[in-house]
Structures are given as C-alpha cells and as structure tokens.
Coordinates of C-alpha atoms and ligand atoms in Angstrom, one line a residue:
M1 CA -32.9 -10.1 23.4
E2 CA -30.5 -12.8 22.3
A3 CA -32.9 -15.3 21.7
A4 CA -35.2 -12.4 19.0
Y5 CA -32.0 -13.7 17.0
C6 CA -32.9 -16.8 16.6
K7 CA -36.9 -15.9 15.1
D8 CA -37.7 -15.0 11.8
V9 CA -38.4 -11.4 12.3
P10 CA -34.7 -10.6 13.9
L11 CA -33.4 -11.9 9.6
L12 CA -34.9 -9.3 8.2
K13 CA -34.0 -7.0 11.1
I14 CA -30.1 -8.3 10.5
I15 CA -30.8 -7.8 6.4
R16 CA -31.9 -4.1 7.2
F17 CA -28.1 -4.1 9.0
V18 CA -26.9 -5.1 6.8
A19 CA -28.0 -3.0 4.0
Q20 CA -27.7 0.0 6.3
L21 CA -24.5 -0.4 6.5
T22 CA -23.3 0.0 3.1
V23 CA -23.8 4.0 3.0
T24 CA -24.3 5.7 -0.3
P25 CA -22.7 9.2 -0.5
V26 CA -25.6 11.8 -1.9
M27 CA -24.5 11.9 -5.6
V28 CA -24.1 15.9 -7.5
H29 CA -23.9 16.0 -11.3
V30 CA -20.9 18.2 -12.2
S31 CA -20.8 19.4 -15.1
S32 CA -16.6 19.6 -15.4
P33 CA -15.5 17.7 -19.0
E34 CA -12.3 16.9 -18.4
V35 CA -12.1 13.5 -18.5
T36 CA -8.8 11.4 -17.1
H37 CA -7.2 9.7 -20.4
A38 CA -5.5 6.4 -20.7
P39 CA -2.2 6.3 -20.8
K40 CA -0.4 5.8 -24.6
L41 CA 0.4 1.7 -25.7
E42 CA 4.2 2.1 -25.2
Q43 CA 3.0 3.4 -21.7
Q44 CA 0.6 0.5 -21.2
G45 CA 3.1 -2.3 -22.2
Q46 CA 5.7 -1.0 -19.4
L47 CA 3.1 -0.7 -16.6
L48 CA 2.2 -4.6 -17.1
G49 CA 5.7 -6.2 -17.3
Q50 CA 4.7 -10.2 -17.7
F51 CA 1.7 -9.8 -16.6
D52 CA -1.0 -11.4 -19.4
E53 CA -3.9 -10.0 -18.7
K54 CA -6.2 -11.7 -21.1
A55 CA -5.3 -15.0 -19.8
F56 CA -6.1 -13.4 -16.3
L57 CA -8.8 -11.9 -16.7
S58 CA -10.5 -15.1 -19.5
S59 CA -10.0 -17.2 -17.3
K60 CA -12.6 -16.3 -15.1
Q61 CA -15.2 -15.0 -16.8
L62 CA -19.6 -15.1 -15.9
K63 CA -20.7 -18.3 -17.1
A64 CA -23.8 -18.4 -18.9
G65 CA -26.7 -18.2 -17.2
E66 CA -25.3 -17.4 -13.8
D67 CA -26.7 -14.5 -11.7
P68 CA -24.2 -11.7 -12.0
Y69 CA -24.8 -10.4 -8.6
R70 CA -24.4 -13.6 -6.7
E71 CA -20.8 -13.6 -6.1
H72 CA -19.7 -10.1 -5.7
A73 CA -23.0 -8.2 -4.7
F74 CA -22.1 -6.1 -7.8
N75 CA -23.1 -7.2 -12.0
L76 CA -20.0 -9.0 -12.5
Q77 CA -20.8 -8.8 -16.2
E78 CA -20.6 -5.3 -16.4
S79 CA -17.6 -5.3 -14.9
D80 CA -15.5 -7.4 -16.9
R81 CA -17.3 -5.8 -20.4
L82 CA -15.4 -2.3 -19.1
G83 CA -12.3 -3.3 -19.9
S84 CA -9.2 -2.7 -17.5
E85 CA -8.7 1.1 -18.8
R86 CA -11.6 2.9 -19.0
V87 CA -11.9 6.3 -19.3
I88 CA -13.4 8.0 -16.7
R89 CA -14.3 11.3 -16.2
D90 CA -12.4 13.9 -13.8
T91 CA -14.9 15.5 -11.0
R92 CA -13.1 17.4 -9.5
H93 CA -13.8 21.2 -9.1
Y94 CA -11.8 22.8 -11.9
R95 CA -9.3 25.0 -9.7
C96 CA -8.4 21.7 -8.5
A97 CA -6.6 21.2 -11.3
S98 CA -4.3 24.0 -11.3
M99 CA -2.8 23.6 -7.6
T100 CA 0.6 22.7 -6.9
F101 CA 2.3 20.6 -5.1
D102 CA 5.7 20.3 -3.4
P103 CA 8.5 18.9 -6.4
D104 CA 9.8 16.4 -3.5
L105 CA 7.2 14.8 -2.5
P106 CA 7.8 11.2 -0.9
P107 CA 6.7 7.9 -2.3
T108 CA 3.4 5.7 -1.2
S109 CA 3.1 2.1 -0.3
I110 CA -0.7 1.4 -1.8
I111 CA -1.8 -1.5 0.5
I112 CA -4.9 -3.4 -0.8
T113 CA -6.5 -5.9 1.0
F114 CA -9.2 -8.9 -0.6
H115 CA -11.4 -11.4 0.1
N116 CA -12.5 -12.4 -3.2
E117 CA -12.7 -10.3 -5.4
A118 CA -14.0 -10.0 -8.5
R119 CA -10.3 -10.5 -10.7
S120 CA -12.0 -7.2 -12.9
T121 CA -12.9 -5.3 -10.6
L122 CA -9.2 -5.8 -8.2
L123 CA -7.1 -5.2 -12.0
R124 CA -9.1 -2.3 -12.5
T125 CA -8.4 -0.7 -9.3
I126 CA -4.3 -1.7 -9.8
K127 CA -3.8 -0.1 -13.2
S128 CA -6.1 2.9 -12.4
V129 CA -2.9 3.5 -9.5
L130 CA -0.4 2.8 -12.1
M131 CA -2.0 4.9 -14.6
R132 CA -3.4 7.8 -12.6
S133 CA -0.4 8.4 -10.5
P134 CA 2.6 9.6 -10.7
P135 CA 4.9 7.1 -10.8
H136 CA 7.4 8.6 -8.6
L137 CA 5.2 8.6 -5.7
I138 CA 4.5 4.8 -6.0
Q139 CA 6.9 2.4 -4.2
E140 CA 4.9 -0.6 -4.3
I141 CA 1.3 -1.7 -4.0
I142 CA 1.5 -4.5 -1.7
L143 CA -1.7 -7.0 -1.9
V144 CA -3.0 -8.8 0.8
D145 CA -4.9 -11.7 0.4
D146 CA -7.1 -12.7 2.6
F147 CA -7.4 -16.3 2.2
S148 CA -9.3 -16.4 -1.3
S149 CA -10.1 -19.5 -2.4
D150 CA -8.1 -18.7 -5.8
P151 CA -4.7 -17.8 -4.5
E152 CA -3.9 -17.3 -8.1
D153 CA -5.7 -14.1 -8.4
C154 CA -3.0 -12.6 -6.0
R155 CA 0.3 -14.8 -7.4
L156 CA -0.5 -13.9 -11.3
L157 CA -0.6 -10.2 -10.3
S158 CA 2.5 -10.0 -8.4
Q159 CA 4.0 -10.1 -11.6
I160 CA 2.9 -6.5 -12.2
P161 CA 6.0 -4.3 -12.2
K162 CA 5.8 -2.9 -8.0
V163 CA 3.2 -5.3 -6.8
R164 CA 3.8 -7.6 -4.9
C165 CA 1.0 -10.1 -2.9
L166 CA 0.6 -11.3 0.5
R167 CA -1.3 -14.7 1.1
N168 CA -2.8 -14.9 4.7
E169 CA -2.8 -18.9 5.5
R170 CA -6.9 -18.9 6.9
R171 CA -9.2 -15.6 7.0
E172 CA -8.3 -13.2 9.4
G173 CA -10.5 -9.6 8.0
L174 CA -9.5 -6.6 6.6
I175 CA -8.5 -5.1 10.1
R176 CA -5.5 -7.6 10.7
S177 CA -4.8 -7.5 6.8
R178 CA -4.2 -4.5 6.3
V179 CA -2.3 -4.2 9.9
R180 CA -0.2 -7.1 7.8
G181 CA 0.6 -4.8 4.5
A182 CA 1.6 -1.8 6.7
S183 CA 4.0 -3.2 8.5
A184 CA 5.2 -5.1 5.1
A185 CA 5.4 -1.3 3.7
S186 CA 8.7 0.0 2.7
A187 CA 7.7 3.7 2.1
S188 CA 7.1 6.2 5.4
I189 CA 3.6 6.5 4.0
L190 CA 0.7 4.4 3.6
T191 CA -2.0 4.5 1.1
F192 CA -5.1 2.5 1.5
L193 CA -7.9 1.3 -0.7
D194 CA -10.4 -1.1 -1.0
S195 CA -9.9 -3.8 -4.0
H196 CA -13.3 -2.0 -5.9
C197 CA -11.8 1.1 -6.7
E198 CA -10.3 3.7 -9.5
V199 CA -8.5 6.5 -8.7
N200 CA -9.2 9.6 -10.8
A201 CA -6.9 11.9 -11.8
D202 CA -4.0 13.5 -9.8
W203 CA -5.7 12.0 -6.8
L204 CA -2.3 11.2 -5.0
Q205 CA -0.8 14.2 -4.7
P206 CA -2.9 16.4 -2.5
M207 CA -3.3 14.0 0.0
I208 CA 0.4 12.6 0.5
Q209 CA 1.8 16.7 0.1
R210 CA -0.9 17.3 3.6
V211 CA 0.5 14.7 5.4
K212 CA 4.1 15.6 4.1
E213 CA 3.0 18.9 5.6
D214 CA 2.0 17.6 9.3
H215 CA 2.4 14.1 9.7
T216 CA 0.0 13.4 12.2
R217 CA -3.2 14.0 9.6
V218 CA -4.6 11.4 8.2
V219 CA -6.0 12.1 4.9
S220 CA -9.0 10.8 2.6
P221 CA -10.5 11.6 -0.9
I222 CA -13.8 12.0 -1.7
I223 CA -15.7 8.6 -2.2
D224 CA -17.3 8.9 -6.1
V225 CA -19.8 6.6 -6.5
I226 CA -19.5 2.8 -9.0
S227 CA -22.5 1.9 -9.4
L228 CA -22.8 -1.7 -9.0
D229 CA -25.8 -2.1 -12.1
N230 CA -23.7 -0.5 -14.8
F231 CA -20.6 0.4 -13.2
A232 CA -20.7 4.8 -14.4
Y233 CA -18.5 6.5 -12.6
L234 CA -20.6 9.3 -10.5
A235 CA -20.1 12.4 -8.9
A236 CA -20.2 12.5 -5.5
S237 CA -20.9 16.0 -3.4
A238 CA -18.3 18.0 -2.5
D239 CA -19.9 18.8 0.7
L240 CA -20.2 15.8 2.3
R241 CA -18.3 14.8 6.1
G242 CA -18.2 11.5 7.9
G243 CA -20.4 11.1 11.1
F244 CA -22.2 8.8 13.0
D245 CA -24.9 8.2 15.1
W246 CA -25.1 6.5 19.0
S247 CA -25.3 3.3 17.3
L248 CA -21.9 3.6 15.9
H249 CA -23.5 3.5 12.5
F250 CA -21.5 5.8 10.1
K251 CA -23.3 7.7 7.7
W252 CA -22.7 10.7 5.2
E253 CA -23.8 13.9 6.4
Q254 CA -23.5 17.9 5.7
I255 CA -20.9 19.6 6.7
P256 CA -22.2 22.1 9.2
I257 CA -23.2 25.2 7.7
E258 CA -20.9 27.9 9.4
Q259 CA -18.2 26.5 8.5
K260 CA -19.7 25.8 4.8
M261 CA -20.3 29.9 5.2
A262 CA -16.8 30.4 5.5
R263 CA -15.2 28.1 2.4
N264 CA -14.3 30.5 0.4
D265 CA -12.0 28.0 -1.4
P266 CA -13.0 24.7 -2.7
T267 CA -10.3 23.2 -2.8
Q268 CA -9.9 23.3 1.0
A269 CA -9.4 20.6 2.7
I270 CA -12.4 19.7 4.9
R271 CA -12.4 18.4 8.7
T272 CA -14.3 15.4 9.4
P273 CA -15.2 13.8 12.8
V274 CA -14.7 10.0 11.0
I275 CA -13.4 8.9 7.8
A276 CA -15.9 6.1 5.9
G277 CA -12.3 3.5 6.6
G278 CA -11.5 2.1 3.1
I279 CA -9.4 4.8 1.3
F280 CA -7.1 6.8 3.2
V281 CA -3.4 7.9 3.4
M282 CA -1.1 8.0 7.3
D283 CA 2.4 9.1 7.8
K284 CA 3.6 5.0 8.3
G285 CA 5.1 6.3 11.5
W286 CA 2.6 7.7 12.7
F287 CA 0.3 5.0 12.0
N288 CA 2.9 2.8 14.5
H289 CA 2.9 5.6 17.0
L290 CA -0.7 5.6 17.7
G291 CA -1.4 1.5 18.1
Q292 CA -2.2 0.9 13.9
Y293 CA -5.3 -1.3 14.3
D294 CA -7.0 -3.2 17.4
T295 CA -6.0 -6.4 15.9
H296 CA -8.8 -8.0 17.9
M297 CA -11.2 -6.9 15.7
D298 CA -12.6 -9.0 12.9
I299 CA -13.7 -9.6 9.5
W300 CA -15.1 -6.2 9.0
G301 CA -16.8 -3.0 10.6
G302 CA -15.8 -0.7 13.6
E303 CA -12.5 -0.2 12.4
N304 CA -13.1 3.2 11.0
F305 CA -14.7 4.5 14.5
E306 CA -11.5 2.7 16.2
L307 CA -9.4 4.7 14.6
S308 CA -11.1 7.8 14.0
F309 CA -11.2 8.5 17.8
R310 CA -7.8 8.2 17.9
V311 CA -6.4 10.0 15.6
W312 CA -8.6 12.6 16.6
M313 CA -8.4 12.2 20.8
C314 CA -4.4 11.4 20.5
G315 CA -3.0 14.8 18.5
G316 CA -3.9 14.3 15.1
S317 CA -6.9 15.1 12.8
L318 CA -8.8 13.8 9.9
E319 CA -9.7 15.5 6.3
I320 CA -11.3 14.9 2.9
L321 CA -9.9 16.6 0.5
P322 CA -11.8 17.5 -2.7
C323 CA -9.2 17.5 -5.0
S324 CA -8.6 14.1 -4.7
R325 CA -11.1 11.4 -6.2
V326 CA -11.2 8.3 -5.8
G327 CA -13.8 5.9 -7.6
H328 CA -15.7 3.0 -5.3
V329 CA -18.5 0.2 -6.0
F330 CA -20.9 0.7 -2.6
R331 CA -22.7 -2.5 -2.5
K332 CA -26.0 -3.2 -0.7
R333 CA -24.7 -6.7 1.0
H334 CA -21.7 -8.4 2.0
P335 CA -20.9 -10.6 -0.4
Y336 CA -18.3 -13.2 1.5
D337 CA -19.5 -14.2 4.7
F338 CA -18.4 -13.9 8.5
P339 CA -17.6 -17.0 10.6
E340 CA -18.8 -16.0 13.8
G341 CA -22.5 -13.9 12.1
N342 CA -22.2 -10.5 11.1
A343 CA -24.0 -9.2 13.4
L344 CA -22.0 -10.3 15.9
T345 CA -18.6 -9.6 14.4
Y346 CA -20.2 -6.0 14.1
I347 CA -20.7 -6.1 17.7
K348 CA -17.8 -7.1 19.2
N349 CA -15.9 -4.8 16.8
T350 CA -18.1 -1.6 17.6
R351 CA -18.2 -2.3 21.2
R352 CA -14.6 -2.6 21.7
A353 CA -14.2 1.1 19.6
A354 CA -16.8 2.4 22.9
E355 CA -15.0 0.6 25.8
V356 CA -12.1 1.6 24.9
W357 CA -12.2 4.8 23.2
M358 CA -15.9 6.7 24.7
D359 CA -15.4 6.8 28.4
E360 CA -18.8 7.0 30.3
Y361 CA -20.6 8.6 26.8
K362 CA -20.5 4.6 26.0
Q363 CA -24.3 4.5 27.7
Y364 CA -26.0 5.8 24.5
Y365 CA -24.0 3.6 22.2
Y366 CA -25.6 0.7 24.4
A367 CA -28.7 2.8 24.9
A368 CA -28.9 2.6 21.0
R369 CA -28.0 -0.7 21.0
P370 CA -29.4 -2.9 23.6
S371 CA -28.1 -6.5 21.5
A372 CA -24.4 -5.1 22.1
Q373 CA -24.8 -5.5 26.3
G374 CA -23.3 -9.1 27.3
K375 CA -21.8 -9.9 24.0
A376 CA -18.4 -10.7 24.2
F377 CA -15.7 -8.8 23.6
G378 CA -11.8 -10.4 24.6
S379 CA -10.0 -8.1 26.5
I380 CA -9.1 -4.2 25.9
A381 CA -6.7 -4.1 28.7
D382 CA -3.6 -3.4 25.5
R383 CA -5.7 -1.0 24.3
L384 CA -6.8 1.0 27.4
A385 CA -2.6 0.8 28.2
L386 CA -2.2 2.2 24.9
K387 CA -5.1 5.0 25.2
R388 CA -3.1 5.9 28.7
K389 CA 0.1 5.8 26.8
L390 CA -0.6 8.0 24.5
N391 CA -2.3 10.6 27.0
C392 CA -4.9 11.3 25.2
N393 CA -7.6 13.3 25.4
S394 CA -11.6 12.2 26.7
F395 CA -14.3 11.7 24.4
R396 CA -15.9 14.1 26.1
W397 CA -13.2 16.4 24.3
Y398 CA -13.6 14.4 20.9
L399 CA -17.5 16.3 21.1
E400 CA -16.7 19.4 21.8
N401 CA -14.0 20.1 20.0
V402 CA -14.4 18.0 16.9
Y403 CA -18.5 16.7 16.8
P404 CA -20.4 19.4 18.8
E405 CA -23.4 18.5 16.7
L406 CA -23.4 15.0 17.7
K407 CA -26.3 15.7 20.2
I408 CA -26.6 13.9 23.6
P409 CA -29.8 11.5 23.6
E410 CA -32.5 12.9 25.3
Q411 CA -33.8 9.7 27.8
E412 CA -36.7 7.8 28.0
A413 CA -37.8 8.0 31.0
A414 CA -35.3 10.1 32.9
Y415 CA -37.2 13.7 33.5
S416 CA -36.9 15.4 36.4
L417 CA -39.2 18.0 37.9
L418 CA -37.2 19.8 39.7
K419 CA -38.4 20.9 43.1
Q420 CA -38.2 23.4 46.0
G421 CA -41.4 22.2 48.8
G422 CA -44.5 22.5 46.5
L423 CA -43.0 24.5 43.6
C424 CA -41.7 23.3 40.4
L425 CA -39.3 25.2 37.8
E426 CA -41.1 25.7 35.3
S427 CA -40.7 27.5 31.5
H428 CA -42.9 29.9 30.0
G429 CA -41.2 29.8 26.7
T430 CA -37.8 30.5 26.2
D431 CA -37.3 33.7 28.3
S432 CA -39.4 33.4 30.8
L433 CA -38.7 30.4 33.8
G434 CA -40.3 30.4 37.0
L435 CA -41.9 28.7 39.9
A436 CA -45.5 26.9 39.3
E437 CA -46.9 24.6 41.4
C438 CA -45.5 21.0 41.1
K439 CA -48.2 18.7 38.7
T440 CA -48.6 14.8 39.3
A441 CA -48.6 12.2 37.0
P442 CA -50.3 11.7 34.4
S443 CA -50.5 15.3 33.8
I444 CA -47.1 17.0 34.1
P445 CA -46.7 19.3 31.8
A446 CA -43.7 19.3 29.3
S447 CA -42.6 22.5 30.8
Q448 CA -42.0 21.1 34.1
K449 CA -39.9 18.4 32.9
W450 CA -36.3 18.5 33.4
T451 CA -34.0 15.6 31.7
L452 CA -30.0 16.3 33.8
I453 CA -27.2 14.9 31.9
E454 CA -24.8 16.5 33.5
P455 CA -23.9 19.1 33.1
Q456 CA -26.5 20.4 31.1
I457 CA -30.2 20.8 32.5
R458 CA -32.4 20.5 29.1
Q459 CA -35.9 20.4 28.5
H460 CA -36.1 18.7 25.0
D461 CA -33.2 20.1 22.8
L462 CA -33.3 23.6 24.9
C463 CA -31.4 24.1 27.5
L464 CA -30.5 26.4 30.6
A465 CA -28.2 28.8 30.5
I466 CA -27.2 31.8 32.4
T467 CA -27.7 35.1 30.6
A468 CA -24.0 36.6 32.0
F469 CA -21.1 35.8 34.3
T470 CA -22.4 37.8 37.1
A471 CA -24.6 37.3 40.0
G472 CA -28.3 38.4 39.7
S473 CA -27.6 37.3 36.0
K474 CA -31.3 35.8 34.5
V475 CA -31.0 32.6 33.5
R476 CA -33.3 31.2 30.2
L477 CA -33.1 28.4 27.9
E478 CA -31.8 28.7 24.5
P479 CA -30.5 25.7 22.3
C480 CA -28.5 23.1 23.6
N481 CA -24.6 23.1 22.0
I482 CA -22.2 21.0 24.2
K483 CA -19.6 23.5 23.5
E484 CA -21.7 26.3 25.6
S485 CA -19.6 27.3 28.7
R486 CA -23.4 29.1 29.6
Q487 CA -25.7 26.0 29.4
K488 CA -22.8 24.0 31.8
W489 CA -23.5 22.9 35.3
K490 CA -23.4 20.3 38.3
P491 CA -24.6 19.6 41.5
R492 CA -23.6 20.7 44.8
G493 CA -25.4 19.6 47.8
P494 CA -28.9 20.3 47.0
A495 CA -28.0 23.7 44.7
L496 CA -27.5 23.7 41.3
Q497 CA -23.8 25.5 40.4
H498 CA -22.9 26.8 36.6
M499 CA -19.5 25.4 36.6
I500 CA -18.1 28.5 34.9
S501 CA -19.1 31.6 37.1
G502 CA -19.8 29.4 40.1
L503 CA -22.9 31.1 40.4
C504 CA -26.3 29.2 42.2
L505 CA -29.5 29.1 40.2
D506 CA -31.7 30.3 42.8
S507 CA -35.1 31.1 42.6
Q508 CA -35.9 34.9 43.9
P509 CA -38.6 35.5 45.7
P510 CA -41.4 32.9 43.8
S511 CA -42.8 35.7 41.5
G512 CA -39.3 37.3 40.3
P513 CA -37.2 35.1 37.7
P514 CA -35.1 32.8 38.8
L515 CA -31.8 34.3 38.4
V516 CA -27.7 33.0 39.7
A517 CA -26.6 33.7 42.8
Q518 CA -23.5 33.5 44.9
C519 CA -24.0 30.1 46.3
R520 CA -25.8 29.3 49.9
P521 CA -26.6 25.8 49.9
Q522 CA -28.6 26.2 52.8
V523 CA -31.1 28.6 51.4
T524 CA -34.2 27.4 50.1
S525 CA -34.3 29.6 47.2
Q526 CA -31.6 27.6 45.6
S527 CA -31.8 24.2 47.0
W528 CA -33.7 21.9 43.9
E529 CA -34.7 18.7 44.9
P530 CA -35.2 16.7 41.3
Q531 CA -37.7 14.1 41.8
L532 CA -37.9 11.4 39.0
V533 CA -41.0 11.1 37.1
T534 CA -41.7 8.6 34.1
Ligands
LR7_601 O1 -13.1 -10.6 5.7 C1 -12.3 -9.1 4.5 N1 -11.4 -9.5 4.3 C2 -11.1 -8.7 3.5 O2 -9.7 -8.3 3.3 C3 -13.4 -8.8 4.7 C4 -13.0 -7.6 3.6 N2 -12.0 -7.2 3.0 C5 -11.8 -6.7 2.3 C6 -12.4 -6.3 0.9 O3 -11.5 -7.2 -0.1 C7 -12.7 -5.0 0.3 O4 -11.6 -4.7 -0.2 O5 -12.0 -5.6 3.0 C8 -12.3 -3.8 1.9 C9 -13.5 -3.3 2.5 O6 -14.6 -4.5 2.3 P1 -15.4 -4.3 2.0 O7 -15.3 -3.5 0.2 O8 -16.8 -5.0 1.8 O9 -16.8 -2.8 2.8 P2 -17.4 -1.7 2.5 O10 -17.0 -0.7 1.1 O11 -18.7 -1.8 2.3 O12 -16.5 -0.6 3.9 C10 -16.3 0.2 4.7 O13 -16.4 -0.3 6.1 C11 -15.5 -0.7 6.0 C12 -15.7 -0.8 7.7 O14 -14.6 -2.1 8.4 C13 -14.2 -1.0 6.1 O15 -13.8 0.1 6.4 C14 -13.9 -0.5 4.4 O16 -12.6 -0.1 4.1 C15 -14.9 1.3 4.1 N3 -14.9 1.0 2.6 C16 -14.7 2.7 2.2 O17 -14.4 3.2 3.4 C17 -14.7 2.7 1.0 C18 -16.3 3.8 1.0 C19 -17.2 3.1 1.4 C20 -18.4 3.7 2.6 C21 -18.7 4.3 3.2
MN602 MN1 -15.5 -2.0 -0.5

C-alpha cells in the first residue's frame, strides 16, 4: 500500500485528494438589492492610522508576464485590481436586517493566521472587518504570521489601529498558530477568520449574541463564495450544513428534510454536525476549558473534525447563523508546501481525530481510508486524558443525537446467514419474514444475507425491527435509523435479544412469521447461528 504512493498513479490520486479537500458550497441566486456600503472617506482615514496602503500594495504587485495563479492558486491580478474597499452585495435574507441585538454585546479578538497570503487579500480581510463591524465590538485583530517569507507583510499591517502582529519563528501550521493567537487574545470572545475573507453587513452581531446567550455554543456564518478567477462575491445557499463521510472528508450537505420543514424563520440558527473550520466564534473560556486544539496536528486539515466532535460530545453545540455572512476565496489546490507531504499530513491529523474521538467507529474510518493504517500519528495520551477529564459522551451518542444521517457502511464480505438447523431467516418484502431452506454459495439470494453490525441486523438499508414492545409482536424490515430503538439488538448466547424490550427473536413453528417472545435461549426456535458468507 505504501509503495503505491511512490508510483505515478497515486500522484494523480493525491491531486484528486487535494481537489476534494476544497469544497465549494452550492450557489444560489439571491435577489436582495441591498449593498454593503464602504465608509465615508474621513472614516477610512481613521481606520488605517499611520498605515500607508498604497506603498504596502504597490511594492508587491504581479510582474508582467507572470502567471497570476502561480503563487496563491487564485487570480492575483484580479485581487490586486479590486482595491481594498470594494462594495459587496448584502446576501442575507431580508428579514435579517430587522434583527435586534443586546446593546451590551461583549467585544471580540479576531484571530487571522496566514502563511504567505497575498497582500491584497489579507488587507481586504482586515479592512472589511474594520469597515463592517461596530467598532466597539472589535477589541483587536491578531495576525499570526506563520513564518511567511516576507516578515514585512505582518509588520506593516500592525500599523493599522487595533491590528497586532505575532510572527512564528518557524512554520507551525494553522492549528498551533491559532492556539498562539487565542492565547494572546485579550477579549473574552474569540473570532477566527481565514486570511482571504470579506465579511458582510452585520456579520458579527448575530454570532456574538448567540455566544453571549450560551457560552457553550460555537457558531459560524454562512460562508459565501469569492470567485478565485474574477473575485465576484456570490451568495451561498442558506440550506446547507457541514457534514462528512467516513474517510473524514468534509462536505456541504442539505439540511435534513424534517428540519427544513420545521424552519419557519429564516433567521434561525442551523445545527451542524461539523463546521468547515476556518470561520467561527467561540467563547475564550470555553475554548480553553475544552482543550483549545490538538496541537500535535500539523499544517492544515482535520482540526475542524476534532474540534467539532469535541464540542458536541463534551457538552456544547455547533451552529451556522444564516444572518451572518462571510465571503471566502475557495481554492482548488494548496498554494503552500507541506513539509511532510500533503497526504501524510492529512492522514496524521485525521487519524488523531479518529483515534481520540471515534471509539469503535474508527474502524469505518480505516475501512474508508485504508492507507491511513500504519501511518505515524504520534502520542494521543494527553488528548485521551482530556476526554476523560471532560467526561465526554461517546461517538455513538454523537451519531445518535447529532448526526443520525451518517449511515454505518455496509461491510463488504461481512454477510451472514442466520441459520436454524437447515433453515435460514429470509425476507419476502419488508412485511413478510420467514424461514426457508438455506441456499449455498454462490447462489445465496440477497433475501438470506444479513449484516450484523451491532446493534442493527441489516439487509442493505433495511433493518430488522420489532413492531411493538410486547411478547408476540411481529418483526419486520424498515429503513435503518440508528436512533430507532425498535431496531436495536444484541446477541445473548445463541439468541438475538431486542435491547429495550428484552425479548428474543423467535421463529415460531417454521410456517408462521417470526416474532419476539420471552427469551429462552436454549429453545431451537430462538437459536440463530450466524454463518459468514462472502
Ligand atoms: O501552514 C499553514 N499556516 C497557516 O497559517 C497553512 C495555512 N495557514 C493559514 C492560511 O493562510 C489560511 O488563512 O490557515 C488558513 C486556512 O488555510 P487555507 O485557506 O489554505 O484552507 P482552506 O480554506 O482550504 O480550508 C478550510 O479547512 C481547513 C482545515 O484545516 C481550515 O479549517 C481552514 O480554516 C478552512 N477554511 C474555511 O473553513 C473557510 C471555508 C472553506 C471551507 C470548506
Ligand atoms: Mn481558506
């Protein structure tokens, strides 16, 4: 497996892998006519203090003939051309504009880590914050320069009032850089931003309000799309939340239909299983209490899962606030190098997240990402100790309560027959189960193949369920749902016991349909011998 990475095919794989990492949310057209206006000239003067914007930008412009995408993986020429105060459309739902906030919201420290960011995008990020936030809510903007080639980028920007510059003495990656920034922050609320963002009208108040009401909430805006080609500011869909697959690959996904139906107020927060990672607001005390970040993660990737699992499992919650909008330049590749290689770094970081937080479910991560097995990930002793100290819920709890839509994968080659002598449990449609003569490989029909993934007894996406919690009730197949207690079973000797009712699966006389009965594990009609078939 290891060797595969050295051949040419895997290079393609890695490129694809990188491309996958950058996920752009689905765009929709929003017809709000409102725009977010730039401040008047005299205000701008006050915003920048001694800082000489012209000199800052002009000394680093693209040279004639240079590829505008080469250095930053976006069109630098377009970014430079835009200027630092462009007007962007207010992409919120119109009802957001009439929201009210507490007059005494606490201020926040903005933390922006960067490694070789383009000057024009970095400056636009900072200026958009200064222009579109109530000044009293911005305590400071902390730039953490993650050992960029030119130390002047950060140093010069710190001439802008409220902007501070911390420079790493070596490349640390965004995770340790953010921890450094957070530790230096003097406000009680932390706001993290990527270094190529533009915040939109009233972006900050909704987030601070939610965190002020409940300090265990960790909140993100809707992340709008800034085109990497022409820097157009595009509204992202307001119906998305953060999700992932078992390989720990982040994706935007539709809000589940029941939740969507229940939403009658478009300004309402959206619960999200994970956050994208770069743009969020969190109480500083809560950030520290929960163990900041896993500082053994390097460069980029995986920290959003680790933080998201930890927040949910240890007593907090994650939400996306549709009335807060921040634009972000989504790229197709990383413009910077990974000292240990991109793939290995992502594997190390996600392995750490899986090993610490996913309990027995980490097997599905390894099944989905076989190349992760055997790769180094360092010691996780301190993170496991943290998890114990915080008395966190299990990953199973997370799946049941936060992300029931994440399906447990069907495991190839893990089908079983459920045998009773020469007879096998068989389905004939969802409502009719029975016993039939066991078939043998290779002609075993799907109707006799069962997948036993505790606590479910599955046939594809259908699960064996009781119909009532009383002895004598029929069993049937229905769509699997990990939260559904009627679908939960466990082995008890040779019997299969329904967990809550304590009743056992019983075949009755072979002609009748199977049902649940008082457990008598010695009885033949309750004895099920699983036989693996491949
Ligand atoms: O070594 C590094 N040191 C850094 O300081 C590498 C990066 N960085 C900085 C970098 O300059 C940038 O400001 O860290 C920030 C994030 O890096 P990007 O912009 O290359 O990452 P991204 O936008 O592709 O990635 C998303 O996922 C990351 C996983 O580690 C982080 O959580 C990013 O913050 C996150 N970005 C967002 O959530 C914005 C929305 C994009 C999405 C989805
Ligand atoms: Mn980014």
